[in-house]
Amino acid sequence: MKYLFAWVAPALVVIAHANPLNLMPLPAQYTLGTGSLSIKQTFRVVITSYTEPRLVAAGERANSILSRQTGIPKTLSESGPILTISCAHAAEAVQKFGEDESYRLTVDERGARLDAKNPLGVLRGLETLLQLIEAGPQGFSAPAITINDHPRFPWRGLHIDVARHWMPVEVIERNLDGMAAVKLNVLHWHLTDDEGFRIESKLFPKLQGMGSDGQFYTQEQVREIVAYARDRGIRVVPEFDIPGHATSWLVGYPEFAAAPGPYQIERRFGVFDPTFDPTKETVYQFLDKFIGEMTALFPDEFFHIGGDEVTGKQWRQNPDIQSFMRQQGFQDNAALQAYFNRRVQAMVAAHGKRMQGWDEILNPNLPKDTLIQSWRGTKALAESARLGYQGILSAGYYLDLIQPASKHYLIDPLGNEADSLSGDEKKRVLGGEACMWSEYVGPETVDSRIWPRTAAIAERFWSPADVRDVNSMYARLEVVSRSLDWRGLTHRSDYSKMLNRLADGGRVEPLQVLADIVEPVKNYKRGRGAGIVRPTQQTPLNRLVDAARCESLQAMEFARLVDDGDRKRIREWLMRWRNNDALLQPVLAKSFLLTEVIPLSQALRQVAETGLEALDMIESNKSPTAGWLARQQAVLDEAKKPRAEVQLMIVAPVEKLIGGLEHPQPEVPKRVTRAK
Ligand code: ACM
């Protein structure tokens, strides 16, 4: 207890960064002026030149956000600072890919002025203005500045899988608000997969009727979301994954499958065999009607047909399909899928849309207006561009891999693979999409996997290519993350709620001390391994691994302290972690949800003890013995193993601390007694 009272919570140090502005994404160009605009009230918005209801609503929404993030009441005061918006002309009736999003924002001591050609530029500029407002000793203000801004890539998306886990309307809407805040402009809505068919079809009601457990969007809700997105300058591209990943379609319509049913909604996660039969004309008749119904609902120019991970097993085992392939001279399943894609593409085009698919669909017999989404690596993107197809990158932006923001941030759609492309080929690379697959996220946790990391990806897509300073990114990411709280995103607030549920009335502080320095296992290690029961769609997502953040800022901070040799603060942290186990064990004993955490907490104590011993040696100029080093290494190796499907993120810095010790002293030889 002594340590507990003596200990002062080490505050997170704000990382020194090169850029003085907390903007994310950073604008293409800006010049700081002198002075600032004081913000004591919400803005008086004046729209000159072209206007439309969307712009009026955007001005009001900006004031609401301002009010929420500052606490200043939203009033109709006549004395607030003036925000003049000047927009040259209307946008396309249906937001088009590649529409102008540029804007010019000027702030001085008298007010703010936002100029754009297109309402989309106004929407982007308003977000920048909101990000400029910060508290200072004199109150809230925005610095005097002139910003000329435009995006680097026209396609800046977030893909959300609502099939593995259902995401109700409010989840989508709050994430659209988050997307708008960081200037993303495409919601790629993964609406169907083996585990669920999530949209109402009036023509084929057994799709959602039997394939969704009643968890689907009505057509009215879809219209609402599309309108909500448009208000924020975001296009909505729906994905209907065919011919594989199709179990949920086939529950109600087994006659379209390549093998006899019956089928049931898949509860497990993975790649499964149920596949459409590409040889049946009835399949194309069905798909044509269905695509017609859906293209009427989704105004966007693009229509995503999935096309990934077709196992082909049902095709190989079906004699009729095999004989069809022989007749057509198809050598393999890829050729059969290419035939299927070609037919689907013709229908998509007949309904006035451009087809998009995952990189498996890449095949030179598809028309050149097909859009390729690269997920298996950057090679496919370069290959598509060389073959004359436009493409977007998702490889490197898979949020479900639980990688740090820095890793995603440094991956560029025009990165290494694109070096060999010609100028025209490079232009075919339109941007990218962060992908949120939902095997291990539900409505409660999805925000914490999307945010704040997606803001870093958004900067990659918007800002100039040479904006790559990771320290600056992390400093600004924290600011943006806090501001997203005020947009209704739950990536921060759910952490505390979930820890409280785990503690079940016990003390939550020691649980948080532990939770703050763990991260979920990465790279699809979740749900795998000895003794782990493979989770399904029905497995609750209420464990420590679900509450844990993707990236432990405290562990990062500790690693920095070790690098800097700040022994005083290293000791503070290590003592706290060493003492935490005794405080936490009674809490862990209270709830079955925390039983798995018992050994994790013990491992943390052991790592901290090791670190403290190392620190003592450093401070007393002692060198470790080889025996001591071997024992400590064994402790650290043990602590590196995931427990409760999370990793202790402070093991590596403690290892570094030990690595910094002087070379070991030779052991004093033990007397060897042979005689017995
Ligand atoms: C995918 O991740 N199967 C596109």
XYZ file of C-alpha atoms and ligand atoms in Angstrom:
680
model
C 0.000 0.000 0.000
C 2.925 2.248 0.695
C 3.746 2.347 -2.972
C 0.196 3.107 -3.882
C 0.104 6.296 -1.865
C 3.563 7.369 -2.872
C 2.906 6.861 -6.501
C 1.965 9.761 -8.710
C 0.263 8.845 -11.955
C 2.767 9.518 -14.715
C 0.950 11.656 -17.237
C 1.293 10.838 -20.894
C 3.906 13.167 -22.260
C 2.741 15.026 -25.315
C 5.183 14.023 -27.983
C 7.127 16.930 -29.371
C 6.225 17.222 -33.009
C 7.306 19.229 -35.945
C 3.859 20.445 -36.850
C 2.242 23.037 -34.640
C -1.267 22.382 -35.941
C -3.434 19.616 -34.625
C -4.973 18.964 -38.015
C -5.564 15.472 -39.322
C -5.303 15.057 -42.228
C -2.723 17.788 -42.660
C -3.666 20.170 -45.464
C -1.842 20.364 -48.764
C -0.616 23.870 -48.042
C -1.005 26.456 -45.297
C 0.472 29.708 -44.061
C 0.138 30.753 -40.456
C -0.746 34.396 -39.875
C -0.432 36.401 -36.687
C -3.017 36.523 -33.959
C -6.082 34.351 -33.639
C -9.835 34.311 -33.821
C -11.361 34.172 -30.373
C -14.267 31.739 -30.113
C -16.598 32.692 -27.290
C -19.765 31.820 -29.123
C -20.769 29.621 -31.990
C -20.426 31.038 -35.500
C -22.831 33.273 -37.327
C -22.832 31.464 -40.643
C -23.353 33.546 -43.768
C -23.580 31.723 -47.073
C -22.903 33.846 -50.123
C -23.161 32.781 -53.796
C -24.486 29.293 -54.384
C -26.379 27.644 -51.555
C -28.417 24.502 -50.936
C -30.034 22.853 -47.901
C -26.998 20.600 -47.445
C -24.758 23.627 -46.934
C -27.123 25.254 -44.455
C -27.335 21.962 -42.559
C -23.540 21.621 -42.643
C -23.115 25.075 -41.100
C -25.566 24.196 -38.343
C -23.917 20.845 -37.776
C -20.511 22.513 -37.503
C -21.919 24.813 -34.831
C -23.410 21.850 -32.975
C -20.074 20.049 -33.022
C -18.300 23.220 -31.928
C -20.756 23.552 -29.085
C -20.243 19.946 -28.024
C -16.468 19.977 -28.215
C -16.085 23.277 -26.358
C -19.138 23.250 -24.103
C -20.116 26.697 -25.422
C -23.918 26.786 -25.713
C -25.270 26.841 -29.235
C -27.223 30.070 -29.477
C -28.520 32.335 -32.167
C -26.366 35.111 -30.798
C -25.801 38.095 -33.050
C -22.300 38.657 -31.780
C -20.601 35.351 -32.555
C -17.683 35.308 -34.992
C -18.754 35.386 -38.625
C -18.089 32.405 -40.816
C -18.567 33.340 -44.456
C -19.053 30.459 -46.823
C -18.775 31.042 -50.530
C -19.464 28.143 -52.848
C -19.253 28.580 -56.619
C -21.753 26.040 -57.827
C -23.800 22.941 -57.050
C -22.394 19.442 -56.718
C -23.509 16.548 -58.888
C -26.973 15.334 -57.942
C -25.400 12.008 -57.055
C -21.929 12.502 -55.621
C -19.475 11.371 -58.251
C -16.126 9.779 -57.754
C -13.470 12.450 -58.366
C -15.614 15.529 -57.754
C -13.745 18.619 -56.641
C -13.176 18.656 -52.868
C -10.724 21.533 -52.694
C -11.247 24.550 -50.480
C -9.555 27.647 -49.201
C -9.954 28.571 -45.539
C -8.864 31.907 -44.139
C -9.025 32.729 -40.454
C -8.106 36.090 -38.980
C -9.008 38.034 -35.862
C -12.354 39.093 -37.304
C -13.728 35.836 -38.588
C -13.359 32.889 -40.910
C -13.933 32.579 -44.615
C -14.373 29.375 -46.548
C -14.237 29.349 -50.353
C -14.878 26.298 -52.477
C -15.994 25.490 -55.975
C -18.189 22.642 -54.894
C -20.204 21.989 -51.710
C -17.894 19.042 -51.048
C -15.036 21.489 -50.547
C -17.155 23.408 -48.041
C -17.806 20.212 -46.090
C -14.090 19.413 -45.983
C -13.149 22.965 -45.008
C -15.657 23.064 -42.154
C -13.979 20.013 -40.647
C -10.610 21.763 -40.847
C -12.031 24.838 -39.149
C -13.412 22.725 -36.293
C -10.029 21.054 -35.836
C -8.298 24.434 -35.649
C -10.225 25.461 -32.543
C -8.302 24.789 -29.365
C -8.317 25.949 -25.783
C -5.518 28.229 -24.639
C -4.845 30.381 -21.588
C -7.134 33.119 -22.967
C -10.009 30.861 -24.028
C -10.946 28.981 -27.169
C -9.509 30.270 -30.415
C -8.440 29.383 -33.937
C -5.060 30.610 -35.171
C -4.919 33.124 -37.989
C -4.165 31.037 -41.033
C -4.685 30.596 -44.747
C -5.160 27.046 -45.914
C -5.315 25.877 -49.515
C -6.274 22.268 -49.476
C -7.206 19.399 -51.755
C -6.964 15.614 -51.526
C -4.116 13.552 -52.927
C -6.405 10.632 -53.816
C -10.042 10.823 -54.925
C -11.042 7.475 -53.322
C -10.660 7.458 -49.549
C -12.775 4.771 -48.040
C -13.742 2.780 -45.007
C -15.098 -0.715 -45.512
C -17.397 -2.063 -42.794
C -18.462 -5.694 -42.654
C -21.949 -5.905 -41.185
C -22.391 -9.612 -41.974
C -20.186 -11.396 -39.416
C -21.560 -9.095 -36.761
C -24.598 -6.967 -37.327
C -24.109 -3.218 -36.996
C -27.333 -1.278 -36.418
C -28.074 2.020 -38.167
C -26.666 4.181 -35.361
C -23.311 2.418 -35.568
C -23.055 3.189 -39.260
C -24.187 6.773 -38.802
C -21.757 7.597 -36.034
C -18.951 6.103 -38.094
C -20.027 8.238 -41.038
C -19.608 11.215 -38.712
C -16.121 10.000 -37.872
C -15.317 9.540 -41.548
C -16.485 13.061 -42.323
C -14.277 14.429 -39.547
C -11.157 13.070 -41.268
C -12.330 13.715 -44.835
C -12.964 10.127 -45.916
C -15.415 9.978 -48.779
C -16.499 6.367 -49.417
C -18.380 3.976 -47.155
C -17.914 0.498 -48.588
C -20.733 -1.463 -47.022
C -20.096 -5.212 -46.929
C -23.721 -6.269 -46.721
C -23.661 -10.007 -47.328
C -21.453 -12.901 -46.366
C -21.748 -16.487 -45.150
C -22.792 -15.247 -41.707
C -25.603 -12.929 -42.699
C -27.627 -11.260 -45.428
C -28.127 -7.755 -44.099
C -30.422 -5.903 -46.457
C -34.085 -6.144 -47.298
C -34.979 -7.413 -50.750
C -38.611 -6.952 -51.606
C -38.236 -9.172 -54.677
C -36.554 -12.031 -52.829
C -37.649 -11.687 -49.215
C -36.266 -15.064 -48.181
C -32.792 -13.538 -48.519
C -33.120 -11.430 -45.374
C -36.073 -13.478 -44.096
C -34.009 -16.649 -43.691
C -30.470 -15.332 -43.924
C -30.243 -12.662 -41.243
C -31.811 -13.641 -37.886
C -33.973 -10.555 -38.417
C -30.878 -8.335 -38.331
C -30.956 -6.439 -41.591
C -31.452 -2.905 -42.907
C -34.852 -2.103 -44.332
C -34.804 -0.294 -47.643
C -36.007 2.792 -45.853
C -33.025 2.605 -43.495
C -30.708 2.192 -46.449
C -32.113 5.358 -48.015
C -31.666 7.135 -44.691
C -28.014 6.080 -44.459
C -27.287 6.993 -48.073
C -28.794 10.458 -47.453
C -26.911 10.802 -44.157
C -23.678 9.980 -45.982
C -24.419 12.379 -48.833
C -24.998 15.192 -46.361
C -21.435 14.581 -45.208
C -19.948 14.254 -48.685
C -19.604 10.472 -48.496
C -20.498 8.022 -51.252
C -21.918 4.638 -50.336
C -20.762 1.612 -52.323
C -22.643 -1.584 -51.448
C -20.989 -4.978 -51.687
C -22.868 -8.185 -52.424
C -20.230 -10.880 -52.235
C -20.651 -13.526 -54.963
C -20.178 -16.271 -56.055
C -18.462 -17.444 -52.829
C -18.989 -16.208 -49.263
C -22.616 -16.847 -50.166
C -24.088 -19.196 -47.550
C -26.626 -16.701 -46.244
C -28.144 -16.195 -49.726
C -28.553 -19.914 -50.166
C -30.442 -20.521 -46.926
C -33.596 -19.177 -48.566
C -32.651 -20.030 -52.157
C -30.719 -23.324 -52.147
C -31.669 -23.892 -55.785
C -29.005 -21.390 -56.851
C -26.179 -23.242 -55.117
C -23.640 -25.469 -56.800
C -24.486 -28.297 -54.385
C -27.826 -29.406 -52.954
C -28.824 -27.801 -49.658
C -30.289 -27.312 -47.249
C -28.126 -24.447 -46.019
C -28.008 -22.687 -42.704
C -26.553 -19.341 -41.719
C -22.869 -19.976 -41.073
C -21.972 -19.221 -37.468
C -18.261 -19.904 -37.708
C -15.662 -17.678 -39.313
C -13.516 -18.635 -42.247
C -13.800 -19.499 -45.904
C -16.635 -21.866 -46.723
C -17.742 -23.887 -49.721
C -21.330 -22.782 -50.466
C -21.131 -21.101 -53.852
C -23.465 -20.005 -56.614
C -23.763 -22.313 -59.609
C -22.359 -20.286 -62.527
C -23.741 -22.696 -65.106
C -27.446 -22.145 -64.349
C -29.370 -19.544 -66.321
C -31.806 -19.255 -63.416
C -28.928 -17.923 -61.309
C -28.344 -15.076 -63.769
C -32.066 -14.354 -64.005
C -32.189 -14.109 -60.232
C -29.048 -11.993 -59.991
C -30.229 -9.637 -62.713
C -33.463 -8.901 -60.863
C -31.653 -8.599 -57.549
C -28.980 -6.284 -58.954
C -31.739 -4.204 -60.548
C -33.455 -3.853 -57.187
C -30.226 -2.915 -55.376
C -28.862 -0.537 -58.011
C -32.120 1.400 -57.711
C -31.522 1.706 -53.981
C -27.870 2.731 -54.113
C -27.303 5.770 -56.322
C -23.506 5.441 -56.464
C -21.826 4.775 -59.776
C -19.980 1.715 -58.392
C -21.385 -1.671 -57.438
C -19.147 -4.163 -55.622
C -19.600 -7.855 -56.331
C -16.970 -9.216 -53.939
C -15.508 -12.161 -55.797
C -12.956 -13.138 -53.149
C -11.995 -16.521 -51.744
C -13.988 -18.927 -53.867
C -12.948 -22.407 -52.727
C -14.315 -24.058 -55.865
C -14.973 -27.291 -53.993
C -18.657 -27.413 -54.885
C -17.757 -26.741 -58.516
C -15.229 -29.553 -58.577
C -17.696 -31.982 -57.050
C -20.610 -31.190 -59.346
C -20.568 -33.333 -62.544
C -22.841 -30.915 -64.443
C -20.495 -28.037 -63.696
C -17.501 -30.120 -64.696
C -19.102 -31.022 -68.014
C -20.039 -27.358 -68.615
C -16.411 -26.408 -68.043
C -15.230 -29.030 -70.523
C -17.738 -27.819 -73.126
C -16.592 -24.239 -72.687
C -12.934 -25.186 -72.637
C -12.396 -23.791 -69.134
C -9.189 -25.178 -67.698
C -9.809 -24.315 -64.078
C -12.125 -22.718 -61.542
C -10.549 -19.326 -62.128
C -11.746 -19.489 -65.738
C -15.231 -20.438 -64.586
C -15.273 -17.556 -62.123
C -14.067 -15.205 -64.854
C -17.015 -16.335 -66.992
C -19.386 -15.709 -64.062
C -17.866 -12.263 -63.450
C -18.184 -11.339 -67.112
C -21.883 -12.171 -67.069
C -22.461 -10.345 -63.809
C -20.525 -7.355 -65.115
C -22.814 -7.169 -68.150
C -25.838 -7.033 -65.839
C -24.242 -4.444 -63.557
C -23.438 -2.321 -66.618
C -26.960 -2.755 -67.992
C -28.206 -1.303 -64.703
C -25.945 1.690 -65.275
C -23.119 0.887 -62.866
C -19.411 0.221 -62.893
C -18.444 -3.095 -61.358
C -15.946 -3.288 -58.519
C -14.473 -6.432 -56.983
C -11.654 -7.816 -54.838
C -8.442 -8.573 -56.681
C -9.432 -12.175 -57.485
C -11.678 -10.813 -60.229
C -8.745 -9.325 -62.143
C -8.888 -10.855 -65.599
C -8.149 -9.215 -68.939
C -11.517 -10.239 -70.345
C -13.307 -7.782 -68.049
C -14.063 -4.329 -69.468
C -11.556 -1.698 -68.511
C -14.013 0.264 -66.410
C -13.989 -2.500 -63.788
C -12.437 -1.322 -60.511
C -10.035 -3.656 -58.717
C -9.656 -3.597 -54.942
C -6.306 -5.028 -53.900
C -6.341 -6.908 -50.623
C -3.839 -9.735 -51.073
C -0.881 -7.443 -51.573
C 0.170 -4.351 -53.436
C 1.225 -6.386 -56.474
C -2.327 -6.820 -57.706
C -2.838 -3.063 -57.647
C 0.210 -2.463 -59.826
C -0.781 -5.336 -62.069
C -4.303 -3.895 -62.507
C -2.883 -0.483 -63.352
C -0.547 -2.034 -65.912
C -3.444 -3.889 -67.507
C -5.420 -0.662 -67.784
C -7.728 -1.011 -64.767
C -8.268 1.533 -62.066
C -7.699 0.223 -58.591
C -7.663 0.983 -54.897
C -5.492 -0.429 -52.151
C -6.689 -2.219 -49.046
C -3.683 -4.480 -48.441
C -1.937 -2.819 -45.526
C -5.087 -1.210 -44.207
C -6.782 -4.233 -42.602
C -7.868 -2.950 -39.214
C -8.709 -6.441 -37.969
C -5.018 -7.353 -37.979
C -4.695 -5.082 -34.913
C -1.570 -3.387 -36.168
C -0.321 -0.040 -34.875
C -1.422 3.146 -36.618
C 2.196 3.775 -37.636
C 2.276 0.634 -39.723
C -0.838 1.539 -41.710
C 0.260 5.140 -41.927
C 3.483 4.397 -43.750
C 1.850 2.216 -46.380
C 1.172 4.253 -49.483
C -1.165 3.352 -52.355
C 1.672 4.550 -54.594
C 4.326 2.772 -52.536
C 7.124 0.476 -53.670
C 5.181 -1.693 -56.111
C 4.018 1.401 -57.944
C 7.564 2.661 -58.545
C 7.721 0.760 -61.792
C 4.456 2.231 -63.106
C 4.338 4.911 -65.770
C 2.702 8.255 -65.032
C -0.559 7.200 -66.689
C -0.546 3.888 -64.882
C -0.044 5.648 -61.565
C -3.095 7.762 -62.249
C -5.148 4.564 -62.249
C -4.393 4.152 -58.551
C -7.340 6.003 -57.101
C -6.651 5.666 -53.404
C -7.541 3.118 -50.804
C -9.853 1.804 -48.145
C -9.359 0.815 -44.544
C -11.143 -2.500 -43.961
C -13.057 -3.370 -40.821
C -13.896 -7.054 -40.989
C -16.197 -7.935 -38.157
C -15.394 -11.451 -36.940
C -14.210 -10.039 -33.614
C -16.097 -6.787 -33.339
C -19.686 -5.999 -32.516
C -21.601 -2.729 -32.181
C -19.965 -2.166 -28.807
C -16.367 -2.629 -29.908
C -16.236 -1.774 -33.595
C -15.471 1.908 -33.012
C -12.424 0.990 -30.933
C -10.969 -0.995 -33.830
C -11.771 1.631 -36.446
C -10.744 4.682 -34.421
C -8.444 6.392 -34.058
C -6.228 4.352 -36.399
C -8.404 5.103 -39.416
C -7.670 8.803 -38.988
C -4.005 8.048 -39.687
C -4.983 6.117 -42.805
C -7.230 8.992 -43.844
C -4.211 11.280 -43.666
C -2.272 8.927 -45.929
C -5.059 9.196 -48.507
C -5.579 12.962 -48.252
C -2.276 14.635 -47.409
C 0.789 15.104 -49.603
C 2.934 11.971 -49.936
C 5.785 13.467 -47.929
C 3.643 13.888 -44.804
C 5.157 10.871 -43.057
C 6.403 11.964 -39.641
C 5.195 9.242 -37.301
C 5.736 11.229 -34.089
C 3.740 14.115 -35.459
C 1.031 11.688 -36.563
C 0.726 10.135 -33.105
C 0.568 13.516 -31.388
C -2.221 14.669 -33.689
C -3.975 11.301 -33.590
C -4.572 11.671 -29.863
C -6.190 15.054 -30.429
C -8.408 13.773 -33.200
C -9.300 10.736 -31.122
C -10.514 12.923 -28.272
C -12.515 15.088 -30.641
C -14.242 12.042 -32.121
C -15.695 11.420 -28.669
C -17.840 14.495 -29.286
C -19.130 13.038 -32.535
C -20.684 10.166 -30.623
C -18.022 7.589 -31.397
C -17.559 5.147 -28.555
C -13.949 4.055 -29.033
C -12.930 5.772 -25.801
C -16.073 5.680 -23.709
C -16.705 1.954 -24.166
C -13.293 1.135 -22.732
C -14.310 2.308 -19.304
C -17.761 0.733 -19.544
C -16.345 -2.618 -20.554
C -13.726 -2.577 -17.788
C -16.455 -1.806 -15.297
C -18.480 -4.736 -16.539
C -15.453 -6.994 -16.162
C -14.728 -5.724 -12.646
C -18.362 -6.362 -11.769
C -18.463 -3.893 -8.918
C -14.876 -4.562 -7.844
C -12.173 -1.906 -8.070
C -11.721 -0.989 -11.673
C -8.452 0.988 -11.263
C -6.076 -1.997 -10.974
C -7.849 -3.663 -13.875
C -7.281 -0.563 -15.936
C -3.605 -0.452 -14.942
C -3.274 -3.860 -16.555
C -5.603 -3.172 -19.484
C -3.704 0.003 -20.341
C -0.577 -1.946 -21.249
C -2.011 -4.886 -23.148
C -3.059 -5.239 -26.762
C -5.115 -7.947 -28.431
C -3.168 -10.665 -30.213
C -2.432 -9.689 -33.792
C -2.516 -11.069 -37.303
C -5.490 -13.377 -36.904
C -4.066 -15.228 -33.903
C -7.335 -14.660 -32.097
C -9.526 -17.723 -31.709
C -6.650 -20.057 -32.551
C -4.210 -22.091 -30.569
C -4.130 -24.940 -28.101
C -7.028 -24.997 -25.689
C -8.968 -22.209 -27.407
C -12.510 -22.993 -28.467
C -13.015 -21.505 -31.939
C -15.397 -18.569 -31.491
C -18.518 -18.118 -33.562
C -20.887 -15.304 -34.353
C -22.677 -16.111 -31.112
C -19.641 -15.885 -28.849
C -19.890 -12.852 -26.538
C -17.297 -10.138 -27.124
C -17.025 -9.120 -23.490
C -13.533 -10.159 -22.465
C -10.431 -8.178 -21.628
C -9.236 -8.741 -25.189
C -12.351 -6.956 -26.433
C -11.915 -4.010 -24.104
C -8.171 -3.740 -24.783
C -7.113 -1.009 -27.146
C -5.368 -1.906 -30.382
C -2.434 0.207 -29.418
C -1.206 0.805 -25.883
C -0.056 4.403 -25.646
C 1.237 3.767 -22.149
C 3.467 0.954 -23.354
C 4.716 3.263 -26.097
C 5.403 5.931 -23.522
C 7.231 3.444 -21.298
C 9.361 2.319 -24.237
C 10.273 5.952 -24.784
C 11.260 6.369 -21.139
C 13.543 3.366 -21.494
C 15.065 4.820 -24.645
C 15.583 8.122 -22.881
C 16.968 6.461 -19.729
C 14.508 8.316 -17.490
C 15.147 6.055 -14.506
C 12.923 7.893 -12.057
C 9.848 7.489 -14.149
C 10.747 3.989 -15.273
C 10.862 3.052 -11.596
C 7.503 4.684 -10.912
C 5.861 2.662 -13.627
C 7.555 -0.600 -12.697
C 6.614 -0.224 -9.043
C 3.068 0.407 -9.934
C 2.936 -2.675 -12.132
C 4.686 -4.809 -9.530
C 2.202 -3.782 -6.861
C -0.820 -4.013 -9.081
C -1.150 -7.781 -8.913
C -1.959 -7.776 -5.201
C -4.661 -5.163 -5.762
C -6.067 -6.860 -8.808
C -6.252 -10.497 -7.700
C -9.349 -9.962 -5.473
C -11.089 -8.306 -8.422
C -10.125 -11.163 -10.729
C -11.557 -13.644 -8.274
C -14.972 -12.007 -8.477
C -16.036 -12.727 -12.036
C -15.710 -15.681 -14.398
C -14.894 -13.176 -17.134
C -11.606 -12.424 -15.405
C -10.413 -15.905 -14.489
C -8.255 -15.980 -17.607
C -6.587 -12.744 -16.514
C -5.137 -14.184 -13.264
C -1.897 -15.480 -14.837
C -1.580 -12.343 -16.953
C -1.568 -10.138 -13.901
C 1.037 -12.401 -12.294
C 3.178 -12.207 -15.413
C 3.027 -8.421 -15.272
C 4.233 -8.495 -11.679
C 7.131 -10.751 -12.620
C 8.155 -8.586 -15.545
C 8.029 -5.511 -13.325
C 10.153 -7.251 -10.667
C 12.662 -8.141 -13.334
C 12.728 -4.562 -14.541
C 13.197 -3.246 -11.005
C 16.094 -5.598 -10.376
C 17.687 -4.428 -13.598
C 17.158 -0.822 -12.594
C 18.776 -1.451 -9.195
C 21.811 -2.887 -10.944
C 22.014 0.036 -13.324
C 21.817 2.493 -10.462
C 24.392 0.678 -8.354
C 26.679 0.073 -11.322
C 26.517 -3.665 -10.879
C 26.809 -6.112 -13.713
C 24.453 -9.035 -13.867
C 25.621 -12.591 -13.632
C 24.966 -14.928 -16.505
C 22.693 -16.929 -14.218
C 20.615 -13.871 -13.360
C 20.342 -12.954 -17.014
C 19.201 -16.448 -17.932
C 16.572 -16.456 -15.182
C 15.229 -13.061 -16.185
C 15.175 -13.990 -19.839
C 13.097 -17.027 -18.944
C 10.629 -14.763 -17.109
C 10.413 -12.438 -20.087
C 10.041 -15.241 -22.605
C 7.191 -16.616 -20.559
C 5.583 -13.161 -20.322
C 5.790 -12.703 -24.081
C 3.364 -15.555 -24.611
C -0.178 -14.319 -25.109
C -2.516 -14.892 -22.182
C -6.245 -14.334 -22.371
C -5.513 -13.539 -26.033
C -3.722 -10.334 -25.189
C -0.061 -9.410 -25.140
C 1.784 -7.514 -22.451
C 3.304 -4.640 -24.352
C 5.924 -3.662 -21.785
C 7.975 -6.840 -22.069
C 10.050 -5.589 -24.980
C 11.094 -2.337 -23.255
C 11.982 -4.231 -20.064
C 14.055 -6.560 -22.208
C 15.762 -3.493 -23.611
C 16.406 -2.200 -20.119
C 18.172 -5.453 -19.283
C 20.007 -5.346 -22.591
C 21.466 -2.026 -21.481
C 23.203 -3.586 -18.483
C 26.941 -4.046 -18.493
C 28.292 -7.329 -19.761
C 27.725 -10.147 -17.299
C 30.192 -10.990 -14.613
C 31.582 -14.488 -14.860
C 29.760 -16.746 -12.424
C 31.737 -17.704 -9.330
C 32.384 -21.406 -10.057
C 30.417 -23.663 -7.769
C 32.276 -26.338 -5.859
C 31.645 -29.577 -7.595
C 31.203 -32.547 -5.348
C 31.288 -35.849 -7.114
C 31.474 -38.012 -4.130
C 28.105 -39.231 -2.932
C -11.054 -10.452 -48.194
O -10.416 -10.073 -47.194
N -11.422 -11.721 -48.302
C -11.401 -9.535 -49.265
